[in-house]
């Protein structure tokens, strides 16, 4: 295979982090019958971290693609198509933020209900 970023470890680590880990998290969250708030919160933060890591790797791979002699990686990482690659981390980050937001809103609702029971006159 010619010298291309597709043969580099960075590319395959990004693919694992971008596809396998998030779908593993989604599968776990969907298949569990009961899950704690803390676990859900950790998975939400993990999705946001994965999204950030993906953006970093996309930048690194784009710079590496410019320097490689292969035109195949230029087609994906240096052209306008590369913009579409950023939709994947945006989606994972958005879902992670929604999960975090859901846990926090649920906690605040429960805390507000407890406060109302303890202080009915306010």
Coordinates of C-alpha atoms in Angstrom, one line a residue:
X1 CA 0.0 0.0 0.0
X2 CA 1.3 3.4 -0.8
X3 CA 2.1 6.0 1.9
X4 CA -1.3 7.2 3.0
X5 CA -2.9 8.1 6.3
X6 CA -5.3 5.2 6.0
X7 CA -2.4 2.9 6.9
X8 CA -1.5 4.9 10.0
X9 CA -2.5 3.9 13.6
X10 CA -3.9 7.4 14.2
X11 CA -6.6 6.8 11.6
X12 CA -7.7 3.4 13.0
X13 CA -7.7 4.7 16.5
X14 CA -10.0 7.6 15.4
X15 CA -12.3 5.1 13.7
X16 CA -12.5 2.9 16.8
X17 CA -13.1 6.0 19.0
X18 CA -15.6 7.5 16.5
X19 CA -17.7 4.4 15.7
X20 CA -17.2 1.5 18.1
X21 CA -17.1 3.4 21.5
X22 CA -20.2 5.6 20.9
X23 CA -22.3 2.7 19.6
X24 CA -21.1 0.6 22.5
X25 CA -22.3 3.3 24.9
X26 CA -25.6 3.7 23.1
X27 CA -26.1 -0.1 23.1
X28 CA -25.4 -0.3 26.8
X29 CA -27.7 2.6 27.6
X30 CA -30.5 1.1 25.5
X31 CA -30.2 -2.5 26.7
X32 CA -30.0 -1.8 30.4
X33 CA -33.3 -2.2 32.2
X34 CA -32.1 0.1 35.1
X35 CA -29.2 2.5 35.1
X36 CA -28.0 5.0 37.7
X37 CA -27.8 8.7 37.2
X38 CA -24.1 8.7 37.8
X39 CA -23.5 6.1 35.1
X40 CA -25.7 8.0 32.6
X41 CA -23.8 11.2 33.4
X42 CA -20.5 9.5 32.9
X43 CA -21.6 8.1 29.5
X44 CA -22.8 11.6 28.5
X45 CA -19.5 13.2 29.4
X46 CA -17.7 10.3 27.6
X47 CA -19.7 11.1 24.4
X48 CA -18.7 14.8 24.6
X49 CA -15.0 13.8 25.2
X50 CA -15.1 11.4 22.3
X51 CA -16.5 14.2 20.1
X52 CA -13.7 16.5 21.2
X53 CA -11.1 13.8 20.5
X54 CA -12.6 13.2 17.1
X55 CA -12.3 16.8 16.1
X56 CA -8.7 16.8 17.2
X57 CA -7.9 13.6 15.2
X58 CA -9.7 15.1 12.2
X59 CA -7.4 18.1 12.3
X60 CA -4.3 16.0 12.8
X61 CA -5.3 13.7 9.9
X62 CA -6.1 16.6 7.7
X63 CA -2.7 18.1 8.2
X64 CA -1.1 14.6 7.6
X65 CA -3.1 14.2 4.4
X66 CA -1.8 17.4 3.0
X67 CA 1.8 16.1 3.5
X68 CA 1.2 12.6 2.2
X69 CA 1.9 11.7 -1.4
X70 CA -1.4 9.8 -1.7
X71 CA -4.3 11.6 -3.4
X72 CA -6.9 9.2 -1.9
X73 CA -6.6 10.7 1.6
X74 CA -6.6 14.2 0.1
X75 CA -10.0 13.5 -1.5
X76 CA -11.5 12.8 2.0
X77 CA -9.5 14.9 4.5
X78 CA -8.5 18.0 2.5
X79 CA -11.5 18.5 0.2
X80 CA -15.0 19.9 0.9
X81 CA -16.0 16.3 1.9
X82 CA -14.0 16.8 5.1
X83 CA -16.7 19.1 6.4
X84 CA -19.1 16.2 6.4
X85 CA -16.7 14.3 8.6
X86 CA -17.3 16.9 11.4
X87 CA -21.0 16.0 11.5
X88 CA -20.2 12.7 13.3
X89 CA -18.5 14.3 16.3
X90 CA -21.1 17.1 16.3
X91 CA -23.8 14.4 16.6
X92 CA -22.1 12.5 19.3
X93 CA -21.3 15.7 21.3
X94 CA -24.9 16.8 20.9
X95 CA -26.3 13.6 22.1
X96 CA -23.8 13.6 25.0
X97 CA -24.9 17.2 26.0
X98 CA -28.5 16.1 25.8
X99 CA -27.9 13.1 28.1
X100 CA -26.0 15.4 30.6
X101 CA -28.8 18.0 30.4
X102 CA -31.5 15.3 31.0
X103 CA -29.8 14.0 34.1
X104 CA -29.2 17.5 35.5
X105 CA -32.8 18.6 34.8
X106 CA -34.2 15.4 36.3
X107 CA -32.0 15.9 39.4
X108 CA -33.1 19.6 39.7
X109 CA -36.8 18.6 39.4
X110 CA -36.4 16.0 42.1
X111 CA -34.5 18.5 44.4
X112 CA -37.2 21.1 43.8
X113 CA -40.0 18.6 44.7
X114 CA -38.1 17.7 47.9
X115 CA -37.7 21.4 48.8
X116 CA -41.4 22.0 48.2
X117 CA -42.2 19.1 50.6
X118 CA -39.9 20.4 53.3
X119 CA -40.9 24.1 52.9
X120 CA -44.6 24.0 51.8
X121 CA -45.2 27.7 52.7
X122 CA -42.6 29.1 50.2

